[in-house]
Short mmCIF file of C-alpha atoms and ligand atoms in Angstrom, two decimals:
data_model
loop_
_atom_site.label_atom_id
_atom_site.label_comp_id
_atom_site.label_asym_id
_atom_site.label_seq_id
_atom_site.Cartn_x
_atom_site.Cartn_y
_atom_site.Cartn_z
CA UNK A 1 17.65 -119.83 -51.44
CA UNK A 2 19.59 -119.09 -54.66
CA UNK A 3 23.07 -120.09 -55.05
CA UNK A 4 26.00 -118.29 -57.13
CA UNK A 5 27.48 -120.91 -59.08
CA UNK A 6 30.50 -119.97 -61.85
CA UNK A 7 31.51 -122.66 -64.20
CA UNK A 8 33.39 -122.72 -67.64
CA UNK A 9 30.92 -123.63 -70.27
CA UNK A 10 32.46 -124.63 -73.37
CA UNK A 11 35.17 -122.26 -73.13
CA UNK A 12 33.47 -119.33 -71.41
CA UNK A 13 33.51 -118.68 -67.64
CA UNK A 14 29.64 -118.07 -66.94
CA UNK A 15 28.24 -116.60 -63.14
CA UNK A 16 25.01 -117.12 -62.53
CA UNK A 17 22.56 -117.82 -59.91
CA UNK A 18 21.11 -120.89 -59.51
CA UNK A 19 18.20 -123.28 -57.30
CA UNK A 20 19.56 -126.10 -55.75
CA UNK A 21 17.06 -128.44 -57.19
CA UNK A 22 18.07 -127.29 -60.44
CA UNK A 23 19.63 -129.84 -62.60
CA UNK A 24 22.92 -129.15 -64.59
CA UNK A 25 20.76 -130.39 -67.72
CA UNK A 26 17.73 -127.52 -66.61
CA UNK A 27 20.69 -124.61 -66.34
CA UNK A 28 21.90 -125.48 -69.51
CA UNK A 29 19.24 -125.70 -71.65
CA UNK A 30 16.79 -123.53 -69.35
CA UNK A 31 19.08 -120.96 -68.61
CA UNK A 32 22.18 -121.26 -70.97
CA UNK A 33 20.14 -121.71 -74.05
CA UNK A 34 22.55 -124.49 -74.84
CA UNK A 35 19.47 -126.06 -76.41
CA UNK A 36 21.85 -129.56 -77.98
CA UNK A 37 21.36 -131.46 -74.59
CA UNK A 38 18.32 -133.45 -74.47
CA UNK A 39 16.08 -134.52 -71.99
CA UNK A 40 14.99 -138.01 -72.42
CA UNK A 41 14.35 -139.97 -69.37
CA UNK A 42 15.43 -138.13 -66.92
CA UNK A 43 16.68 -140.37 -64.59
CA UNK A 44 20.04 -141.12 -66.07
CA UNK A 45 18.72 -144.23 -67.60
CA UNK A 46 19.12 -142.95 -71.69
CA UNK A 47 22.44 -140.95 -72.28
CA UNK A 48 20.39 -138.20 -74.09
CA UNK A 49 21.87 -135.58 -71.24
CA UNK A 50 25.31 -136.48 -71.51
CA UNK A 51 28.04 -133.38 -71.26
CA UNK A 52 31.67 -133.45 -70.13
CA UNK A 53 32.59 -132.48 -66.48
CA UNK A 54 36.06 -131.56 -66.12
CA UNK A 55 36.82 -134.08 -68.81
CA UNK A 56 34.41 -136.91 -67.89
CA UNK A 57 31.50 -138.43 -69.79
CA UNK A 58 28.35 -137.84 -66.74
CA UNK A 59 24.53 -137.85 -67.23
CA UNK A 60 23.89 -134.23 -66.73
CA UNK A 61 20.14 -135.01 -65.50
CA UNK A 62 21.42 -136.68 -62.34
CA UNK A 63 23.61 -133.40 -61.29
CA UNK A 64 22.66 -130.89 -59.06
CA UNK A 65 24.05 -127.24 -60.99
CA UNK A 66 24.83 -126.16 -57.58
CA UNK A 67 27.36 -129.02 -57.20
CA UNK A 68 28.88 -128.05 -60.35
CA UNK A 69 30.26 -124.86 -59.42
CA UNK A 70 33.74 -124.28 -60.52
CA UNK A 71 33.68 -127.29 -63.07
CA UNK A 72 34.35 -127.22 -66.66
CA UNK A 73 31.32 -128.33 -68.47
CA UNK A 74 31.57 -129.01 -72.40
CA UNK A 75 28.79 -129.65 -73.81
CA UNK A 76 27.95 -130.78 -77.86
CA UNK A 77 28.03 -126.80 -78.75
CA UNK A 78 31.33 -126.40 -77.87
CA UNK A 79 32.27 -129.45 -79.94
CA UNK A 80 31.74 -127.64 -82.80
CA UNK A 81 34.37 -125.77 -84.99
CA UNK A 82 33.77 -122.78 -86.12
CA UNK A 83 29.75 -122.74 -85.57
CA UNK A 84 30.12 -126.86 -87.69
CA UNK A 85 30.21 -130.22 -86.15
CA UNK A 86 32.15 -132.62 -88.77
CA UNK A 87 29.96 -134.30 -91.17
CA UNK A 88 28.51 -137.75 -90.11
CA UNK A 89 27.97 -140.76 -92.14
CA UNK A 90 24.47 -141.50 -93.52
CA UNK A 91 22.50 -143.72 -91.14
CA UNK A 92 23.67 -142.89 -87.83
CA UNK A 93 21.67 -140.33 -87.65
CA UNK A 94 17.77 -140.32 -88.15
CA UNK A 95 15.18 -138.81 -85.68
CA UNK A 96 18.86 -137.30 -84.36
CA UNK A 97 17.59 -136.77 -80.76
CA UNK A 98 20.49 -139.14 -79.30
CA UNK A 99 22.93 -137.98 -81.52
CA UNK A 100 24.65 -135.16 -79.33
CA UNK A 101 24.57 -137.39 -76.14
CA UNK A 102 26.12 -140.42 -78.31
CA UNK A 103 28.90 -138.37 -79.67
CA UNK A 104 29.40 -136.79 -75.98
CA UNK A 105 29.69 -140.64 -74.30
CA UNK A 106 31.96 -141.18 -77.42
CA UNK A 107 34.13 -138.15 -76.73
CA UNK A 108 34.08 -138.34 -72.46
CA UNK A 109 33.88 -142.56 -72.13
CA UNK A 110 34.94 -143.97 -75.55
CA UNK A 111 31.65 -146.49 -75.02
CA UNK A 112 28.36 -146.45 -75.76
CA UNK A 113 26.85 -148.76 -72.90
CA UNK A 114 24.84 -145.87 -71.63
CA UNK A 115 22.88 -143.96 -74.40
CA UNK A 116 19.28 -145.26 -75.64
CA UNK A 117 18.87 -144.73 -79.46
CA UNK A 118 14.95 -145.94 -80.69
CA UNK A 119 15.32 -145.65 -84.44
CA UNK A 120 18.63 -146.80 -85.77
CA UNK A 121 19.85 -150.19 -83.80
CA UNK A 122 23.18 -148.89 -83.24
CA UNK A 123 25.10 -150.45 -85.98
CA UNK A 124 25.53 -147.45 -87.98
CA UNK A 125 26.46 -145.46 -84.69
CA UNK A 126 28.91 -147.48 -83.89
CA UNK A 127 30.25 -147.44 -88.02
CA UNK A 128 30.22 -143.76 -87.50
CA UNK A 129 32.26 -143.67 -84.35
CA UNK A 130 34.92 -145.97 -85.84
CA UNK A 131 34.99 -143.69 -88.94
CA UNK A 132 35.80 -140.28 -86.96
CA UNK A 133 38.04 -141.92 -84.41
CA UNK A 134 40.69 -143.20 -87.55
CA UNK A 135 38.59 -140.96 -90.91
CA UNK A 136 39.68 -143.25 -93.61
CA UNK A 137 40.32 -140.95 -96.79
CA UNK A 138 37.78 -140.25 -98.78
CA UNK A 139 35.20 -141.22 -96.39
CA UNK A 140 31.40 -141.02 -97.65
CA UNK A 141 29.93 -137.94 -95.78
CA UNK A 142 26.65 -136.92 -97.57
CA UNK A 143 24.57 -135.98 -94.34
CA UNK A 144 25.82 -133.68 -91.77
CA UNK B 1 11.67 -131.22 -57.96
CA UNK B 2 10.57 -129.97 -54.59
CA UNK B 3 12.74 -126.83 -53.67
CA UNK B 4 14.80 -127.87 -50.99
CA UNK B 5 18.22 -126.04 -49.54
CA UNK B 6 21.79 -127.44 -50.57
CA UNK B 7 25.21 -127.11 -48.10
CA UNK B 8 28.59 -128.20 -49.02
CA UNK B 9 30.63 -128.94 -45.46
CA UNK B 10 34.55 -128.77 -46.07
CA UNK B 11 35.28 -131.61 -43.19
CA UNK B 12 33.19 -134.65 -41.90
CA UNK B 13 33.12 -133.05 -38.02
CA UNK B 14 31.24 -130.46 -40.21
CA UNK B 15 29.13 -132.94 -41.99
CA UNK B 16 28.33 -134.90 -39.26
CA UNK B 17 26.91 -131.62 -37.42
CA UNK B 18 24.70 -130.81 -39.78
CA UNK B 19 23.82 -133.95 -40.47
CA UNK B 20 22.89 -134.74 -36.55
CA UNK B 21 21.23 -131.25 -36.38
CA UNK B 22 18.84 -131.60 -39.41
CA UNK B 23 16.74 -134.55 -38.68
CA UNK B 24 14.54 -136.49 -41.14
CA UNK B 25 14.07 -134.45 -44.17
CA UNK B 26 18.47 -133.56 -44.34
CA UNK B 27 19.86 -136.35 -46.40
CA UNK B 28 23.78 -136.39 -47.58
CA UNK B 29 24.22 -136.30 -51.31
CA UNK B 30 27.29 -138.54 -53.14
CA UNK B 31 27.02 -138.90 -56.81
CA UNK B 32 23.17 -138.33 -56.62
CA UNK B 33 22.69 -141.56 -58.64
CA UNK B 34 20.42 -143.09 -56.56
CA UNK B 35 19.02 -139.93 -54.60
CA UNK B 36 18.24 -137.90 -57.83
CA UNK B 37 15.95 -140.14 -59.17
CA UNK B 38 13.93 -140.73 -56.11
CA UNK B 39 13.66 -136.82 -55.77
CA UNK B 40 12.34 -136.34 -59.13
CA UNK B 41 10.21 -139.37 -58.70
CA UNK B 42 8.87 -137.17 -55.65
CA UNK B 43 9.42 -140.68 -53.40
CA UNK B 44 11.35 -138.71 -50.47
CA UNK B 45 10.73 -135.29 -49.36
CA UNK B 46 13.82 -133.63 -48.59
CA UNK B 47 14.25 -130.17 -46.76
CA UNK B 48 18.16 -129.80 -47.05
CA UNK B 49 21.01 -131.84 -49.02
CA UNK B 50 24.29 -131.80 -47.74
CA UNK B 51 26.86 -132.37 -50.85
CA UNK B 52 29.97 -134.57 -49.55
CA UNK B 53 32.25 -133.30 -52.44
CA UNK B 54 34.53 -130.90 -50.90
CA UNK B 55 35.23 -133.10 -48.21
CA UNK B 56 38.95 -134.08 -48.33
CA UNK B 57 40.08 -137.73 -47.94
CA UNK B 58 36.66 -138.91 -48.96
CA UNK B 59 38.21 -139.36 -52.25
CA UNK B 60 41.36 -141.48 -51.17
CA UNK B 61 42.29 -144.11 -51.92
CA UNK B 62 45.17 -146.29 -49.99
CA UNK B 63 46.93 -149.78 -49.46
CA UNK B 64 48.08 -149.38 -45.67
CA UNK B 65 49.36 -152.47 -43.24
CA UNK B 66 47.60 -154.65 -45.82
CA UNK B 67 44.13 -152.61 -45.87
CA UNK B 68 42.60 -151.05 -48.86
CA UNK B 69 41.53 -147.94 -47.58
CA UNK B 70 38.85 -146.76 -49.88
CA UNK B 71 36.65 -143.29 -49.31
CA UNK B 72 33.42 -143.28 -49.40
CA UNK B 73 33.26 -140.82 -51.88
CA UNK B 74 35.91 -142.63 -54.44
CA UNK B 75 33.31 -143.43 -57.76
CA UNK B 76 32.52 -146.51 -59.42
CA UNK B 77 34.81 -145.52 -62.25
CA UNK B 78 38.15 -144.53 -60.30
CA UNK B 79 37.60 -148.44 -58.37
CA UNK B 80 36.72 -149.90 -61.86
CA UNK B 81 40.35 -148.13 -63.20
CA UNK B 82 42.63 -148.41 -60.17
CA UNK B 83 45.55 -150.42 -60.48
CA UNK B 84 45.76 -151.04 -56.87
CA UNK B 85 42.24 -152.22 -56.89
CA UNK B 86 42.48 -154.39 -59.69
CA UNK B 87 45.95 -155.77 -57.72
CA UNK B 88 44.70 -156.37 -54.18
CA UNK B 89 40.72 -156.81 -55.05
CA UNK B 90 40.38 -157.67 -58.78
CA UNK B 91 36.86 -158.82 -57.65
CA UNK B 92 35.71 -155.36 -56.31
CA UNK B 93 36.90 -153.85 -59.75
CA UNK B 94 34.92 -156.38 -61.71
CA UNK B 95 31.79 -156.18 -60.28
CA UNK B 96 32.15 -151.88 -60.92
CA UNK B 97 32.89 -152.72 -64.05
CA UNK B 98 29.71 -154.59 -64.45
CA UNK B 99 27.52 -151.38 -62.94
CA UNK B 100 25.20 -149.24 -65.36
CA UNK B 101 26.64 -147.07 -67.57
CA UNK B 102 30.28 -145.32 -67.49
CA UNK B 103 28.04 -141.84 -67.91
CA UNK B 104 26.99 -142.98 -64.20
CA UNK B 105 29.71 -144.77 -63.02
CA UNK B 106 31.42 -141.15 -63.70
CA UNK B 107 29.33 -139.90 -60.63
CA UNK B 108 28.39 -142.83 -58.44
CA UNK B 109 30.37 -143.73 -55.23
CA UNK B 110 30.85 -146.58 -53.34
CA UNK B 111 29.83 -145.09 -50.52
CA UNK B 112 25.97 -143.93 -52.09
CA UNK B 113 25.87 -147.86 -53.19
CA UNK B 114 26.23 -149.29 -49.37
CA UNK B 115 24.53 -146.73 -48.15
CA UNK B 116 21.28 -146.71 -50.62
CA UNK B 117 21.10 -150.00 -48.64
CA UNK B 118 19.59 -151.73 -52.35
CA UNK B 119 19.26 -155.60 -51.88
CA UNK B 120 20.89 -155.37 -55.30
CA UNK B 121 23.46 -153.01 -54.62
CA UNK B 122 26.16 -154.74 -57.29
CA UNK B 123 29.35 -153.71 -55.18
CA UNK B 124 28.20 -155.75 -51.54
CA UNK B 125 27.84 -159.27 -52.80
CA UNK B 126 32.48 -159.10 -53.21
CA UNK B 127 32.65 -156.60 -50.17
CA UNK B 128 30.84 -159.43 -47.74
CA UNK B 129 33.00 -162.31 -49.57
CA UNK B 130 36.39 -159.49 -48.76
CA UNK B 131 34.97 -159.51 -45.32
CA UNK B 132 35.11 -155.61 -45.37
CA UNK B 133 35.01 -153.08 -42.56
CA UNK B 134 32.76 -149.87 -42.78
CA UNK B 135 34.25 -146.97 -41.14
CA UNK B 136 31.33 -144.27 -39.76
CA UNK B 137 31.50 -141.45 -38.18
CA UNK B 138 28.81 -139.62 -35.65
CA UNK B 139 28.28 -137.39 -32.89
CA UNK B 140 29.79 -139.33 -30.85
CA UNK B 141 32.66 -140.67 -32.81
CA UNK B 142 34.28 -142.73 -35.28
CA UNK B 143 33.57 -146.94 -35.54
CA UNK B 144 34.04 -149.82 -37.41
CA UNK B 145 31.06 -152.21 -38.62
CA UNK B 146 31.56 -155.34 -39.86
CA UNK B 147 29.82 -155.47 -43.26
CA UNK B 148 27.86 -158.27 -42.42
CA UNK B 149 26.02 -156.65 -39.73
CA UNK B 150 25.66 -153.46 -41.66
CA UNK B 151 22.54 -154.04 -43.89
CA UNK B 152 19.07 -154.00 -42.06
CA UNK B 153 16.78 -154.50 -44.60
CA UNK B 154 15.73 -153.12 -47.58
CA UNK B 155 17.27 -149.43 -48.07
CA UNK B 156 18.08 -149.63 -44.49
CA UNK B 157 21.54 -149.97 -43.10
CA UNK B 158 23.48 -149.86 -39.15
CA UNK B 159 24.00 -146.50 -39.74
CA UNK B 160 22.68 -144.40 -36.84
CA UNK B 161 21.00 -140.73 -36.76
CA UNK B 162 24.15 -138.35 -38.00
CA UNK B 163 26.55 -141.07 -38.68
CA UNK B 164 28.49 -141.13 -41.91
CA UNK B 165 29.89 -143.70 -43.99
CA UNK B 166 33.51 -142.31 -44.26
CA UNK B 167 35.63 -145.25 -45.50
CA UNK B 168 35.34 -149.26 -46.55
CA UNK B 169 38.04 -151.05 -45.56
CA UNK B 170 39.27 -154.37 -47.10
CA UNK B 171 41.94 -156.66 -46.08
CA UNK B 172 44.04 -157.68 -48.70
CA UNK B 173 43.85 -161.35 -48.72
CA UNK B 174 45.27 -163.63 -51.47
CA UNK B 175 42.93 -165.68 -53.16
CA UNK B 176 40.65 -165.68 -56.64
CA UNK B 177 37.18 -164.32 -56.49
CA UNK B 178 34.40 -164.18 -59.51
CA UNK B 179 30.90 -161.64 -59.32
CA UNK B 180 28.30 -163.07 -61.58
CA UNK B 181 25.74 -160.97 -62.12
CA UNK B 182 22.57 -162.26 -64.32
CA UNK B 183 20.71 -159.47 -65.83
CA UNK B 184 18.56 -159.44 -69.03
CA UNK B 185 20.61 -156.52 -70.70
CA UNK B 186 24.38 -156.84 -71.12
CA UNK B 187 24.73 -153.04 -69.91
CA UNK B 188 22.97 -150.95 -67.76
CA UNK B 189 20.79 -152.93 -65.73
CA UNK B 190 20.64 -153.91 -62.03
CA UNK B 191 20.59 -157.80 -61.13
CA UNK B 192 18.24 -159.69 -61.14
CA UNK B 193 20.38 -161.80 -59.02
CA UNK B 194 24.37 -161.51 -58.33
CA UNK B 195 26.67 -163.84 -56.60
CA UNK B 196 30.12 -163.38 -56.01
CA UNK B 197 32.74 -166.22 -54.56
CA UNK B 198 36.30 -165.68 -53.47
CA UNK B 199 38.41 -168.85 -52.43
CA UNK B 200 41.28 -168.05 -50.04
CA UNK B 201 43.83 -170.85 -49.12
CA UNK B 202 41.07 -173.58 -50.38
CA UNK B 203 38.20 -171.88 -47.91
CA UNK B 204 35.58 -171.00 -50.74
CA UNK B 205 33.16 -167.33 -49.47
CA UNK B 206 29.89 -166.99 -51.35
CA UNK B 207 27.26 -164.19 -50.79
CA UNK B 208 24.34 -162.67 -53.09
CA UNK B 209 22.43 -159.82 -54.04
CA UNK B 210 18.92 -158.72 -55.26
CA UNK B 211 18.24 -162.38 -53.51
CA UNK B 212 16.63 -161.29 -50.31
CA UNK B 213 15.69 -157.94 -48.50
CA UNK B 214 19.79 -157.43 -47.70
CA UNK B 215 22.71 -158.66 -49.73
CA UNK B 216 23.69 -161.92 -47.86
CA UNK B 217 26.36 -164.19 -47.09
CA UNK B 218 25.03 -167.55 -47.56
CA UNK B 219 27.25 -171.37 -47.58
CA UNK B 220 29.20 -172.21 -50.32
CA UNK B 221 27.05 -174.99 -51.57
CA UNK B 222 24.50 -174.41 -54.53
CA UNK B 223 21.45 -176.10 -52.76
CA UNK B 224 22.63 -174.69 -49.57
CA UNK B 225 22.59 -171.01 -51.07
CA UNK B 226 19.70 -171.27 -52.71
CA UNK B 227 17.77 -172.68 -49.44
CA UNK B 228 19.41 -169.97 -47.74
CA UNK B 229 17.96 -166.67 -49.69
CA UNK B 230 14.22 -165.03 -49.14
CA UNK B 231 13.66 -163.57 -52.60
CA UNK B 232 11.06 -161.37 -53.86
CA UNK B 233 8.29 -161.63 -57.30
CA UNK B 234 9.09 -158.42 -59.39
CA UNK B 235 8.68 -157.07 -62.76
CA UNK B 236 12.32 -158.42 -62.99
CA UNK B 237 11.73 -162.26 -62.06
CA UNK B 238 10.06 -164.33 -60.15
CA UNK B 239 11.11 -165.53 -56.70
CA UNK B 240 11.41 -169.24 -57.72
CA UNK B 241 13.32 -167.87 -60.83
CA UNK B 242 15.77 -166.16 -58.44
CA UNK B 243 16.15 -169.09 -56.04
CA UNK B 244 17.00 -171.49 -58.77
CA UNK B 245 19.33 -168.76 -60.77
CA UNK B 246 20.99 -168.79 -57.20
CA UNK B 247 21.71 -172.33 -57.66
CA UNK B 248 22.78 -172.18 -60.86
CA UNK B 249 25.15 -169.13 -60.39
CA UNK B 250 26.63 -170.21 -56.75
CA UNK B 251 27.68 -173.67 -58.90
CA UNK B 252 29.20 -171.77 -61.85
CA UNK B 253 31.12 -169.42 -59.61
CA UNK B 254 32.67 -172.43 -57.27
CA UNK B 255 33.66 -173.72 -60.54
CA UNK B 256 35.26 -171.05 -61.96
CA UNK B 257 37.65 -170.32 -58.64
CA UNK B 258 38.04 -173.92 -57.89
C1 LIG C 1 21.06 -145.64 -64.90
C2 LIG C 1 21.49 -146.21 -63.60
C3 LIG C 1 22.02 -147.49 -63.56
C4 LIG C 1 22.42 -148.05 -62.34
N1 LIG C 1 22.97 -149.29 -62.34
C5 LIG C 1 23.37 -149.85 -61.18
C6 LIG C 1 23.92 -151.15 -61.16
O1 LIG C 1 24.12 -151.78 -62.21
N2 LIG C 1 24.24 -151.68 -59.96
C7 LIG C 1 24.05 -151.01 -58.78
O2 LIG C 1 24.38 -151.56 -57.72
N3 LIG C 1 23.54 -149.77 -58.77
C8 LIG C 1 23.19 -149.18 -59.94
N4 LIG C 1 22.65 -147.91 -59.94
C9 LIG C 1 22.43 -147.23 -58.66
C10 LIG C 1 23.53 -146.23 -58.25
O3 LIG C 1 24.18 -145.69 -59.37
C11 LIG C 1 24.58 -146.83 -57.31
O4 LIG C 1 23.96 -147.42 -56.21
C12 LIG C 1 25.58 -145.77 -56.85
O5 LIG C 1 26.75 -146.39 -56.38
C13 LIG C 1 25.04 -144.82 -55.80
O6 LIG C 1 26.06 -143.93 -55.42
P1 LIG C 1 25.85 -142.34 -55.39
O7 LIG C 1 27.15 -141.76 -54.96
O8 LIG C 1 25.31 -141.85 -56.66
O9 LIG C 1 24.78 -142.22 -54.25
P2 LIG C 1 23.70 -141.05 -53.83
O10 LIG C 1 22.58 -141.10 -54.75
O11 LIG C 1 24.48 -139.75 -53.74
O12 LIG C 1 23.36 -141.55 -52.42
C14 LIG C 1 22.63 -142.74 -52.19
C15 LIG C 1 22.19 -142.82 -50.73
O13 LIG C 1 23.31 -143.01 -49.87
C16 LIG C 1 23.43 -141.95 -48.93
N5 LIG C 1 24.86 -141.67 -48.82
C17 LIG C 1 25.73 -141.38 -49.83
N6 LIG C 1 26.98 -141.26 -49.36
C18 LIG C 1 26.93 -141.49 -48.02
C19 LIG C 1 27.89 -141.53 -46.97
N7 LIG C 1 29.20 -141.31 -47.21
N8 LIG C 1 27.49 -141.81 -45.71
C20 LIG C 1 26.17 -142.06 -45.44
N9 LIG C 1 25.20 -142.03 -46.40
C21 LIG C 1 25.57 -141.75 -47.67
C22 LIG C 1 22.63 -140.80 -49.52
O14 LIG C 1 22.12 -139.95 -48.52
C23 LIG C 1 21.50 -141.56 -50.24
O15 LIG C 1 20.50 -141.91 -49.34
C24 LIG C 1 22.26 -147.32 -61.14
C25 LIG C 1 21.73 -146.02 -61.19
C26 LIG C 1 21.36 -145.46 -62.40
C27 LIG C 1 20.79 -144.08 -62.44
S1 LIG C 2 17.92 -137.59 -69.70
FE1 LIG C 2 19.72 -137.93 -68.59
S2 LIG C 2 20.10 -140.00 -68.95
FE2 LIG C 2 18.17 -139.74 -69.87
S1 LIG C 3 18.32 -141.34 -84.15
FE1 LIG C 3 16.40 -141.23 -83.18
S2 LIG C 3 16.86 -141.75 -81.14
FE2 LIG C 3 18.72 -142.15 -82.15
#
């Protein structure tokens, strides 16, 4: 049986109808087109899926949509100003696939003890973090 | 996933109803933590989830007539950040502290933990040294169950057909307590083998996790402890590995709340 579900997705109430076995992570990429949410393991093991729930940092993999009706979900689209995300240092970023769960755990939890990255060793993730949390002037931004 | 059909109950009586009338394949969700994955690994087969959310007064928590009165449905991250937690059971906020990620510690209850029945389950090791009360709820009414007599085996707890897990009660007793949890990864990993100790007026507790098929109280002397457990070979370590890092960890923690 389909359930109606309404949530706020980055700013914009959204109705729709969903399956209970459907993940929060299926609706909004499957559904919502909100296509910056990955799907890496799954099982809420990698941090690829993260979003913001009424303001917390979750693995959106590991939440049924149905129990998300009438929460506010942001997700990395709606992090974005004016259709841009703010440039990010060089190195922080290279296959990119963890990149929008890394900056969602930095927004939601302010730590990074839950997202998986397999090419850059973190270093440079965390140097990027650092950076946009206090920008120093004049701050190298050649990749966005 | 397997389709299956999803209530949300707006009070426990209703809950427990459903619970009682759906047999096998109706499970209760929490934070989904533990039940998600084992859905999508298709390892249980599930006709109906009933979602505890809406439930009021799951999500309290209290310090009444010297009890912390914590809901089963209060998260890993609201006991890791209470400041009446970290003031009458610093120990029970440590070891959340300690548990996977804060992306799941967001979503995860205390109640899922106990109830997932894991011989690993990071939050029993302190709740046995607390000597906590479970508070459950069934057809035929509310009682309390010592946590010691509450795990069965693995994922298999007291709990009887219908009953609910609806608050863990701890008495707030002075005293200093330490978790020590040995896993390979800093974050994000279960134990391979957890002991907590809290000392109260000089009387020292010690019990451990991921050591045998239920977390366990066991005496507060290394060699004791470690005769005590019945652990398991996995990918994670081997049983003689877990026995002596029982030893090693039971002496470290007496140490460190002498
Ligand atoms: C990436 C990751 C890392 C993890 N790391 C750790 C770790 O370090 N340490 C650790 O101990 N665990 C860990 N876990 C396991 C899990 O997060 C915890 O056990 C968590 O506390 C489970 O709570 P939940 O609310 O999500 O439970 P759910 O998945 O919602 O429920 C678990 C079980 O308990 C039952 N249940 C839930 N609430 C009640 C209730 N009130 N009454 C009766 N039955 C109930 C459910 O039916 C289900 O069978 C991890 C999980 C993940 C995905
Ligand atoms: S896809 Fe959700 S944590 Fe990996
Ligand atoms: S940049 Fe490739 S996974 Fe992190």
């Amino acid at each position: 049986m389909r359930h109606s579900i309404a949530m706020t997705v980055n700013g914009r109430r959204t109705v729709l109808d969903v399956e209970p076995h459907r993940t929060l992570l299926e609706v909004l990429r499957d559904r919502l087109d909100l296509l910056g949410t990955r799907e890496g393991c799954g099982v809420g093991e990698c941090g690829a899926c993260t979003v913001l729930l009424n303001g917390r940092a979750v693995v959106s993999c590991l939440v049924l949509a149905v129990s998300a009706d009438g929460a506010e979900i942001t997700t990395i689209e709606g992090l974005a100003k004016e259709g841009r995300l703010d440039p990010i240092r060089t190195g922080a970023i290279q296959c990119g696939f963890c990149t929008p769960g890394m900056i969602m755990a930095a927004k939601g939890a302010s730590v990074l003890e839950g997202n998986l990255c397999r090419c850059t060793g973190y270093a440079k993730i965390h140097e990027a973090i650092a950076q946009s949390a206090s920008p120093p002037a004049g701050r190298e931004t050649t990749s966005a | 996933m397997r389709p299956f059909d999803y209530v949300e109950p707006r009070s426990v009586d209703e809950a427990v109803a459903l619970l009682s009338r759906g047999g096998e394949r109706t499970r209760l969700l929490a934070g989904g933590t533990d039940l998600i994955p084992r859905l999508r690994r298709r390892q249980w087969r599930i006709d109906r989830l009933i979602g505890l959310r809406r439930i009021d007064g799951l999500r309290d928590l209290t310090l009444e007539d010297g009890v912390l009165a914590i809901g089963a449905g209060v998260t890993l991250e609201e006991l890791a950040a209470s400041t009446t937690v970290s003031d009458v059971c610093p120990l029970l906020a440590e070891a959340a502290r300690l548990m996977a990620s804060p992306q799941v510690r967001a979503l995860a209850t205390i109640g899922g933990n106990l109830c997932h029945a894991s011989p690993a389950a990071d939050l029993a090791p302190p709740l046995l040294c607390l000597n906590a009360t479970l508070r459950a709820i069934g057809p035929s009414g509310g009682r309390d169950i010592p946590i010691g007599e509450f795990f069965t085996g693995p994922g298999r707890s007291a709990l009887r057909d219908g009953e609910l897990l609806v608050q863990v009660r701890v008495p707030a007793v002075e005293g200093r307590g330490v978790y020590l949890k040995f896993s390979p990864r800093r974050a994000m990993d279960l134990a391979v083998v957890g002991v907590a100790c809290f000392r109260s007026h000089g009387v020292a507790t010690v019990a451990v996790g991921a050591a045998a098929p239920t977390p366990l109280r066991v005496p507060a002397s290394p060699d004791e402890a470690a005769a005590r457990c019945s652990p398991i070979d996995d990918l994670r370590a081997s049983a003689e590995y877990r026995r002596e890092m029982v030893r090693v960890l039971t002496r470290r923690a007496l140490e460190i709340v002498p």
